[in-house]
Short mmCIF file of C-alpha atoms in Angstrom, two decimals:
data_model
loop_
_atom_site.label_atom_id
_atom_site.label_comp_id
_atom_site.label_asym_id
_atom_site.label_seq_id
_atom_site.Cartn_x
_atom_site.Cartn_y
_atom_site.Cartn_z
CA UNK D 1 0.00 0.00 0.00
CA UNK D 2 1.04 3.45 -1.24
CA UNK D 3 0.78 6.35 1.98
CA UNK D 4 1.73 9.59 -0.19
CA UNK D 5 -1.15 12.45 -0.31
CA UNK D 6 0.05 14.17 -3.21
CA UNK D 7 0.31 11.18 -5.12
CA UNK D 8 -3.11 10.31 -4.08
CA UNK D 9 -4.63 13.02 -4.86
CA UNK D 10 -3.14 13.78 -8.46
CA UNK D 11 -4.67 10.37 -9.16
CA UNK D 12 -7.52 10.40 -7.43
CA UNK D 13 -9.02 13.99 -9.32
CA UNK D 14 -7.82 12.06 -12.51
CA UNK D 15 -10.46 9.41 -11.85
CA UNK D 16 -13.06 11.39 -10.33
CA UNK D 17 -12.72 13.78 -13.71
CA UNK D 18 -13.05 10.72 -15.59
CA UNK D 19 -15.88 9.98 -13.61
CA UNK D 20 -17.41 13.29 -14.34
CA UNK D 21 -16.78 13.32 -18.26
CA UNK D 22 -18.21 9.74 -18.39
CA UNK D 23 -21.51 11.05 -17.20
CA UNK D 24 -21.44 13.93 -18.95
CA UNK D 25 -21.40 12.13 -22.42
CA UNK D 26 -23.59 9.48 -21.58
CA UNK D 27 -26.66 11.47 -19.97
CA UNK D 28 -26.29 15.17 -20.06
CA UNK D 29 -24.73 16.40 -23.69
CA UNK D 30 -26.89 17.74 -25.83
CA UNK D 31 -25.03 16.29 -28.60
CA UNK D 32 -27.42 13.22 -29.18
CA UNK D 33 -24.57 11.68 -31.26
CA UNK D 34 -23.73 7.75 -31.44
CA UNK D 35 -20.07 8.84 -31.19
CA UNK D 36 -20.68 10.83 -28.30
CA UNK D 37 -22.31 7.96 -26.09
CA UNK D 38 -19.67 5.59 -27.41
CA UNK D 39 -16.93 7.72 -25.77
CA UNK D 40 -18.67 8.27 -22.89
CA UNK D 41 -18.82 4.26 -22.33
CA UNK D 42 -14.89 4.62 -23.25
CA UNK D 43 -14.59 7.00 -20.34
CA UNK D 44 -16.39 5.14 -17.65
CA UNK D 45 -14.80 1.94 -18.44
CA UNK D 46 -11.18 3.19 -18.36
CA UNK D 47 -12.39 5.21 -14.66
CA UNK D 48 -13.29 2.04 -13.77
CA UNK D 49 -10.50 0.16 -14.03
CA UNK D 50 -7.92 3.28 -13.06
CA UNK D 51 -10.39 3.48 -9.88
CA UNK D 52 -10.34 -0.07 -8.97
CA UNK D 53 -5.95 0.58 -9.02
CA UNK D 54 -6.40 3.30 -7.17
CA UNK D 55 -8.64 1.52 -4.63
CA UNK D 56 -6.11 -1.08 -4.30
CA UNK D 57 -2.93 0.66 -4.21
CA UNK D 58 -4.32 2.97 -1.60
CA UNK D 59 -6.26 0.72 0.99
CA UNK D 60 -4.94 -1.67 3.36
CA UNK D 61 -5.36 -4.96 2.29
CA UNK D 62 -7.50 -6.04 4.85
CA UNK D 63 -10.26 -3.34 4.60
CA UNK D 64 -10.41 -3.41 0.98
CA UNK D 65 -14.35 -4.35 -0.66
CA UNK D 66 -13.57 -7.45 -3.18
CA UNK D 67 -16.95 -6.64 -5.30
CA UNK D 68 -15.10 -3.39 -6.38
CA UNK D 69 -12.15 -5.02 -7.13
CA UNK D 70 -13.59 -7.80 -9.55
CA UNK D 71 -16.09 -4.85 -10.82
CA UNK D 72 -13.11 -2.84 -11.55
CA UNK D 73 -11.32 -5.96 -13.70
CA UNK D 74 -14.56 -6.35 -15.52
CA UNK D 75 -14.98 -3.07 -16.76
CA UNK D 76 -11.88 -3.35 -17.98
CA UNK D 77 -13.09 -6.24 -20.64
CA UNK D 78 -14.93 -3.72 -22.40
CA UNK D 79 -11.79 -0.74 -22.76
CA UNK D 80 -11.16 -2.29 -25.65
CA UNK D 81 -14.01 -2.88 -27.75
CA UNK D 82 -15.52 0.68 -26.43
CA UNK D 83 -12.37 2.31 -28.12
CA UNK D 84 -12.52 0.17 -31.48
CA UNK D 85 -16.13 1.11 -32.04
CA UNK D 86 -15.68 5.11 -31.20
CA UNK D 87 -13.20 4.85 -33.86
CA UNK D 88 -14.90 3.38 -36.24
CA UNK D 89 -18.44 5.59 -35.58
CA UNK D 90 -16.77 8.51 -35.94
CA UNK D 91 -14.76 7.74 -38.85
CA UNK D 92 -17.72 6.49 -40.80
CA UNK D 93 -20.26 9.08 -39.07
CA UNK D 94 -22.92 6.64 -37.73
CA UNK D 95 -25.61 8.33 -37.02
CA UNK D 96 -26.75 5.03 -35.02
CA UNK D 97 -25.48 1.78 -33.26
CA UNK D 98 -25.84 -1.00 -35.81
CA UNK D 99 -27.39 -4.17 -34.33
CA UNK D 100 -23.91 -6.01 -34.12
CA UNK D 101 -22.68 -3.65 -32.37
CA UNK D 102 -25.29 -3.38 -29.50
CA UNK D 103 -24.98 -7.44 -29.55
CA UNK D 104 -21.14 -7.75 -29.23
CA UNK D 105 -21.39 -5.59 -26.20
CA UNK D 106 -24.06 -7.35 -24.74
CA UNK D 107 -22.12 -10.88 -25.32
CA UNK D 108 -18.87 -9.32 -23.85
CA UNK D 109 -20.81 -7.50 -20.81
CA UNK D 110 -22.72 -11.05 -20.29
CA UNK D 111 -19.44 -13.06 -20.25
CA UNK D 112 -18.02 -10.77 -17.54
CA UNK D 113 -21.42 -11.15 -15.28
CA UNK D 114 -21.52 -14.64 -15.77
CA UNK D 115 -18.02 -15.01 -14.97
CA UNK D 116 -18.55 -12.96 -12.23
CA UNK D 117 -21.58 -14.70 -10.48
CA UNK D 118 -19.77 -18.29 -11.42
CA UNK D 119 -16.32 -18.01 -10.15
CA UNK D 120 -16.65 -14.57 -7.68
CA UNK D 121 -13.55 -12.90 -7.02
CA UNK D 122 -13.53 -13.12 -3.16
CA UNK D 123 -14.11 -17.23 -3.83
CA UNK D 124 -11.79 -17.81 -6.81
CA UNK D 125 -8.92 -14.86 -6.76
CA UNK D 126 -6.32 -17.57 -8.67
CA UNK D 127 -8.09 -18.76 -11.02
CA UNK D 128 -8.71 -14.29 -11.89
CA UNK D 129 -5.04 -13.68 -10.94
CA UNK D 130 -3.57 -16.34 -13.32
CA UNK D 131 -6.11 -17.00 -16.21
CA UNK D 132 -9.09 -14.49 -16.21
CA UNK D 133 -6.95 -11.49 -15.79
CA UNK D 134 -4.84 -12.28 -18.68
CA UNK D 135 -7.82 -13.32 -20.89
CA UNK D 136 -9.39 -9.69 -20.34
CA UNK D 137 -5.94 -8.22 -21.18
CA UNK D 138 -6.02 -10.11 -24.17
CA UNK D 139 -8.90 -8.95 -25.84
CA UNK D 140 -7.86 -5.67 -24.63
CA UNK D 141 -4.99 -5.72 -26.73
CA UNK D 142 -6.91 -7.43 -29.94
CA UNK D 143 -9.04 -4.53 -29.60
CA UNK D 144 -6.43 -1.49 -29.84
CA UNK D 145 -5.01 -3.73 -32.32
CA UNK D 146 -8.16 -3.63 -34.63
CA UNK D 147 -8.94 0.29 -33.43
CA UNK D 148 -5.13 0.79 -34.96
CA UNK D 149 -5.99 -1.03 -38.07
CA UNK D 150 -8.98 1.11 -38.61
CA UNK D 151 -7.10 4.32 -38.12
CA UNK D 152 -4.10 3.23 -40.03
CA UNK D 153 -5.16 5.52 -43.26
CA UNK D 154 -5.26 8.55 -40.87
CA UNK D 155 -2.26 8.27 -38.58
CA UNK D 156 -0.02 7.43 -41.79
CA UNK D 157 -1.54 10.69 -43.24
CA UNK D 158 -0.12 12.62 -40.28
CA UNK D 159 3.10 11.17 -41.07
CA UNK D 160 3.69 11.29 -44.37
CA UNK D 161 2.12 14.94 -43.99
CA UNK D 162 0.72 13.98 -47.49
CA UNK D 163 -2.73 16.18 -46.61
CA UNK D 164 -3.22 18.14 -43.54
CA UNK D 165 -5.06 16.13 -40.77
CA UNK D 166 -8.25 17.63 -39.35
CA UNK D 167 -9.10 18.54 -35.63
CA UNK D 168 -11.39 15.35 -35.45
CA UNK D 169 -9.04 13.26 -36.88
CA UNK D 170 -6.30 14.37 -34.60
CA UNK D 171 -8.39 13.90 -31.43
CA UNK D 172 -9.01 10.51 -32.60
CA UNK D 173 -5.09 9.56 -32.98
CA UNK D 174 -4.66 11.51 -29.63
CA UNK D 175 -7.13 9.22 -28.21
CA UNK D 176 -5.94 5.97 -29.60
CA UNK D 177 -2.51 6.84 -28.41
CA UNK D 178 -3.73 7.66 -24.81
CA UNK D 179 -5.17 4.44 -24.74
CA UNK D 180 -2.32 2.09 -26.09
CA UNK D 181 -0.25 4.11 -23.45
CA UNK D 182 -2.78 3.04 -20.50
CA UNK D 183 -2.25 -0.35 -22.29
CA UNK D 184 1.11 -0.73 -22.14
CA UNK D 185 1.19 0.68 -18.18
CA UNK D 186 -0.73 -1.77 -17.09
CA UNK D 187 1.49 -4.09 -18.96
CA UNK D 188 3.95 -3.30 -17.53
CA UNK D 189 2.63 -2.77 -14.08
CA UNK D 190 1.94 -6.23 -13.92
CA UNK D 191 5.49 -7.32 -13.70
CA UNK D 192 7.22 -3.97 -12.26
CA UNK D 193 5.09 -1.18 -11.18
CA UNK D 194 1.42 -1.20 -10.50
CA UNK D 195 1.03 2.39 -9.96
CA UNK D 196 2.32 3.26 -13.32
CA UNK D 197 -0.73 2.57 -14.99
CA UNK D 198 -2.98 4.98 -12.80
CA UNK D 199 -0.06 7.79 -13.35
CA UNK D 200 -0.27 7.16 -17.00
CA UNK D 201 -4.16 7.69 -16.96
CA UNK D 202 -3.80 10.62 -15.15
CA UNK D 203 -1.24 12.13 -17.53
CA UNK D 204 -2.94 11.50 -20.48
CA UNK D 205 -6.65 12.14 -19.47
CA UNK D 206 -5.29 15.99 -18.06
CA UNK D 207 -3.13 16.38 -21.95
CA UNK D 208 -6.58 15.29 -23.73
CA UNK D 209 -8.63 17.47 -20.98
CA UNK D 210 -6.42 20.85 -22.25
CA UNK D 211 -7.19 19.69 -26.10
CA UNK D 212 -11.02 19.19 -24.74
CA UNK D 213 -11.20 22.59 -22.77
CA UNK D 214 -11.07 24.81 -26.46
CA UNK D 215 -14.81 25.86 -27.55
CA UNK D 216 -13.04 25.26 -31.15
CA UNK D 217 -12.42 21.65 -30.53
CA UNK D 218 -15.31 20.86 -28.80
CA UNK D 219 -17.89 22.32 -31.37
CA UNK D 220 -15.51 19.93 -34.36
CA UNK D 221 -15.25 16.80 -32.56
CA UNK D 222 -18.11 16.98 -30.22
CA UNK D 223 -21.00 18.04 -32.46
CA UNK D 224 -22.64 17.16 -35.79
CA UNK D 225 -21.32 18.35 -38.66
CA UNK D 226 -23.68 18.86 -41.86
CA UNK D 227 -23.16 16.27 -44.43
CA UNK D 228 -21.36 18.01 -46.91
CA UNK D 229 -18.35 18.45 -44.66
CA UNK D 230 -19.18 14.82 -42.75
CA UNK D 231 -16.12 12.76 -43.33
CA UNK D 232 -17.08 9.05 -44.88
CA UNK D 233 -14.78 6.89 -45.82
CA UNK D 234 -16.27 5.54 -48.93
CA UNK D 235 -15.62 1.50 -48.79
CA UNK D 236 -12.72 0.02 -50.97
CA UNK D 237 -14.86 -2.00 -52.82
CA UNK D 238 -17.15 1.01 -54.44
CA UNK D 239 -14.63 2.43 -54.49
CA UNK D 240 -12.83 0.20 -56.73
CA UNK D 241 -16.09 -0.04 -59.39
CA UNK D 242 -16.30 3.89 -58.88
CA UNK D 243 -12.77 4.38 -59.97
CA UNK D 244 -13.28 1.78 -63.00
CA UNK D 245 -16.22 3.17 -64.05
CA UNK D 246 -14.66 6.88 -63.94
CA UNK D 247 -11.48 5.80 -66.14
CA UNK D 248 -13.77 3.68 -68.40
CA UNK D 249 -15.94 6.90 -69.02
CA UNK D 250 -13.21 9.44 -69.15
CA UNK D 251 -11.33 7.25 -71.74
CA UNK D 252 -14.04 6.35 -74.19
CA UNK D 253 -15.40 9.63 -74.49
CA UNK D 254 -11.81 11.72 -73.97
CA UNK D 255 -14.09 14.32 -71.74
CA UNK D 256 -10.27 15.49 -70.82
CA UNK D 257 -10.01 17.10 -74.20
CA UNK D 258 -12.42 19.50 -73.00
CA UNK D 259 -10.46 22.79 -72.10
CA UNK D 260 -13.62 23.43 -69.70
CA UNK D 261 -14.82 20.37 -68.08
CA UNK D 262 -16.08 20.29 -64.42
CA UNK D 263 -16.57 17.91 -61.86
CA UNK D 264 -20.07 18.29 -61.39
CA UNK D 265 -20.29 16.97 -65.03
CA UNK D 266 -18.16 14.30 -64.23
CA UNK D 267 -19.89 13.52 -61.22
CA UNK D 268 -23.21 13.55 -63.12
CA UNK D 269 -21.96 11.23 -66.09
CA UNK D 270 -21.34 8.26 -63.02
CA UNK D 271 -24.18 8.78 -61.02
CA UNK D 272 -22.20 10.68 -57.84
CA UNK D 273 -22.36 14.00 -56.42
CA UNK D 274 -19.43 16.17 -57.41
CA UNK D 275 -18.46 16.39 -53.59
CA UNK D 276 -18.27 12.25 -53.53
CA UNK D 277 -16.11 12.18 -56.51
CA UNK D 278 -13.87 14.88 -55.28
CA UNK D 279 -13.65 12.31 -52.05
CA UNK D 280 -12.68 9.58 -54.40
CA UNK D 281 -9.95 10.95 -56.21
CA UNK D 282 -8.39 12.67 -52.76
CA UNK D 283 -8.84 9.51 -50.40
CA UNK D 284 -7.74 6.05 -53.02
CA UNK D 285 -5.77 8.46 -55.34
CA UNK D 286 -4.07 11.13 -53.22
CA UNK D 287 -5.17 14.01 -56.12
CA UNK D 288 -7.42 17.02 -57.14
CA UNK D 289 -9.71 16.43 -60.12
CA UNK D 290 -7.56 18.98 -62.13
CA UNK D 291 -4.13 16.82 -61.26
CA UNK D 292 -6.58 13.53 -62.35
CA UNK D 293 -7.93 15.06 -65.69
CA UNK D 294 -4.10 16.34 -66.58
CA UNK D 295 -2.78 13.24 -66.20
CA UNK D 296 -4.84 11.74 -69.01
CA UNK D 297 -4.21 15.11 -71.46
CA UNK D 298 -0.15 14.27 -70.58
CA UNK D 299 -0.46 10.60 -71.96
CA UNK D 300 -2.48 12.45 -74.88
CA UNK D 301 0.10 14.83 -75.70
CA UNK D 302 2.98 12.14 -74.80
CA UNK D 303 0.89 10.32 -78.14
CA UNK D 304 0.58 13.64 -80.26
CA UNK D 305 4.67 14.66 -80.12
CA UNK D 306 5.45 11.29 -80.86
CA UNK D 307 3.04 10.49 -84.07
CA UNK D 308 1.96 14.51 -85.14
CA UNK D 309 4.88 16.17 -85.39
CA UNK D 310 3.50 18.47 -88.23
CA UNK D 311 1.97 19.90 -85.32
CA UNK D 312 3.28 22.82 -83.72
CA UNK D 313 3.72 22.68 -79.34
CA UNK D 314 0.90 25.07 -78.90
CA UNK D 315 -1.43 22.97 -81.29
CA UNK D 316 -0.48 19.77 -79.01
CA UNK D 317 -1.16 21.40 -75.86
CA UNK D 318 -4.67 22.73 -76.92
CA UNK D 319 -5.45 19.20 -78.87
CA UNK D 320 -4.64 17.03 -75.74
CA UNK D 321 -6.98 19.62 -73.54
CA UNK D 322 -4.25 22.20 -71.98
CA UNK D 323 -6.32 25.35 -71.86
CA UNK D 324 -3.17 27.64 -72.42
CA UNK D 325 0.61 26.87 -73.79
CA UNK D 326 1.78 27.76 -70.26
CA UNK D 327 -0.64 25.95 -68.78
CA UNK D 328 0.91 22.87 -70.88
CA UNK D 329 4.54 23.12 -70.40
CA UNK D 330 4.35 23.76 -66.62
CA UNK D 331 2.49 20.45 -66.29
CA UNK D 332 4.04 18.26 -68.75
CA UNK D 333 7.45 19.54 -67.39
CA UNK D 334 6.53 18.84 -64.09
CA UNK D 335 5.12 15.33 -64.18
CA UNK D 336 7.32 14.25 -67.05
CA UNK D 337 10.40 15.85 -66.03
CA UNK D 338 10.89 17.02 -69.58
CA UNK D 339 9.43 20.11 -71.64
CA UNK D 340 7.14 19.03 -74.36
CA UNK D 341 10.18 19.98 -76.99
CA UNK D 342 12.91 18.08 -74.98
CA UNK D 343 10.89 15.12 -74.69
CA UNK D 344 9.71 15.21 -78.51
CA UNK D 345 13.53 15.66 -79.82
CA UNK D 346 13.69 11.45 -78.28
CA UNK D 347 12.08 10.55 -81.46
CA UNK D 348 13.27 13.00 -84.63
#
């Protein structure tokens, strides 16, 4: 048992914070939001668990309540799969709980109750010390594996700095690393330290708590946004017929010849809204329309200087769809590392 105040209460208003959040998001934000709730389950599990540590690291051994101490282990069963599916909602802006969800947590919460009521802490503490314990850690761990997998596409984004990450999407990674820290404390409190896993959520809850206290952040994470700015992930596989169907289209009818094509008409030619195909071409191909549509007039004029060469440069530019001579030999020279003359002189 731990006797320093300080310590204690650090800790302690970490947990009773978490407490207060928790309940915050579950019953009293106005935010009716699915991804609101399911971090508000995220919050009260994790208090849970950090309270049952501090519980036990503070209270004589002989006057502390089992009940709390096995409710405390339980919670922790659901850390995991609370975090994967906040993830995932907010990512994909569900505007409800599918049905698989709701069941997976009631399996997982009916497995710890059974468990519970079977083989009570108090009655069976080794068969929880050496094989229940480790199970819940387990699927802990499978869980902020899977909520890592699911946010792979964003936290490689803020690496390769490839597009600039927004405030929601940053809160997410903040959160996902807060938790594989707590993770990894209690890891390794099992073997060296106990108390570093209550530090660590104590640490991490007050950094997240400074990011939370901004009205700015809170109105972008926290609230709805309208569906034109709503971020969702269109799925690879319509994705994959979308893109095939765009190419096909763009191809057979050379639309890119057209000095003045828009998106919208685009859009309209596949069946999507302009704002959906924009979506497409910046999340599976990492480019603007314009960059997408210049791509195909650079193959064009790659053709033209190779089999017209009666034709003058200007005449190439404005036949493969360059609205202005400028306009061409800035982008040819840049994605073919050549100027249109340069790379024609390859086949006098």
């Amino acid at each position: 048992m731990f006797d320093n105040p300080v310590l204690f209460f650090v800790c302690g208003l970490g947990v009773f914070n978490g407490f207060l959040v928790a309940l915050y998001f579950l019953f009293f934000n106005r935010e009716r939001r699915v991804q609101n709730f399911i971090f508000g389950l995220l919050v009260l599990f994790l208090s849970m668990r950090i309270g049952k540590s501090l519980y036990v690291i503070f209270t004589p051994k002989e006057e502390r309540n089992i009940t709390l101490i096995q409710i405390g282990l339980s919670a922790c069963f659901l850390i995991g799969v609370s975090l994967y599916y906040y993830i995932k909602s907010s990512l994909e802006n569900k505007k409800e709980i599918p049905v698989k969800w709701k069941l997976n947590f009631a399996f997982m919460t009916t497995i710890m109750v059974v468990l519970g009521l079977v083989f009570p802490y108090e009655n069976s503490r080794g068969l929880w010390n050496s094989y229940i314990v480790y199970i819940i850690y387990f699927v802990w761990g499978i869980y902020i594996l899977a909520a890592g997998y699911v946010l792979r596409n964003t936290i490689q984004k803020l690496i390769a700095k490839s597009k600039e990450c927004t405030t929601s999407e940053i809160w997410l990674i903040w959160v996902y690393a807060a938790n594989l820290l707590i993770f990894i404390a209690y890891l390794i409190g099992m073997f060296y330290l106990y108390l570093v896993g209550t530090i660590t959520f104590s640490i991490v809850f007050y950094v997240l708590l400074i990011f939370f206290m901004s009205k700015k952040n809170r109105e972008v994470i926290f609230k709805e946004l309208p569906e034109k700015y709503a971020s969702k992930k269109i799925i690879d596989t319509e994705a994959e017929l979308l893109l095939k169907k765009l190419n096909e289209l763009i191809s057979s009818k050379a639309m890119y010849k057209n000095t003045s094509i828009k998106i919208s008409h685009v859009a309209k030619e596949i069946g999507i809204t302009p704002h959906k195909l924009s979506q497409l071409l910046n999340d599976n191909l990492g480019k603007s329309f314009a960059a997408f549509m210049n791509e195909y007039r650079i193959e064009e004029a790659k053709k033209l200087l190779q089999e017209r060469k009666e034709l003058t440069l200007e005449a190439i530019g404005f036949e493969a769809g360059f609205s202005s001579k400028s306009n061409f030999y800035a982008t040819f020279k840049k994605v073919v590392g050549q100027t249109p003359s340069q790379f024609q002189q390859q086949f006098l």
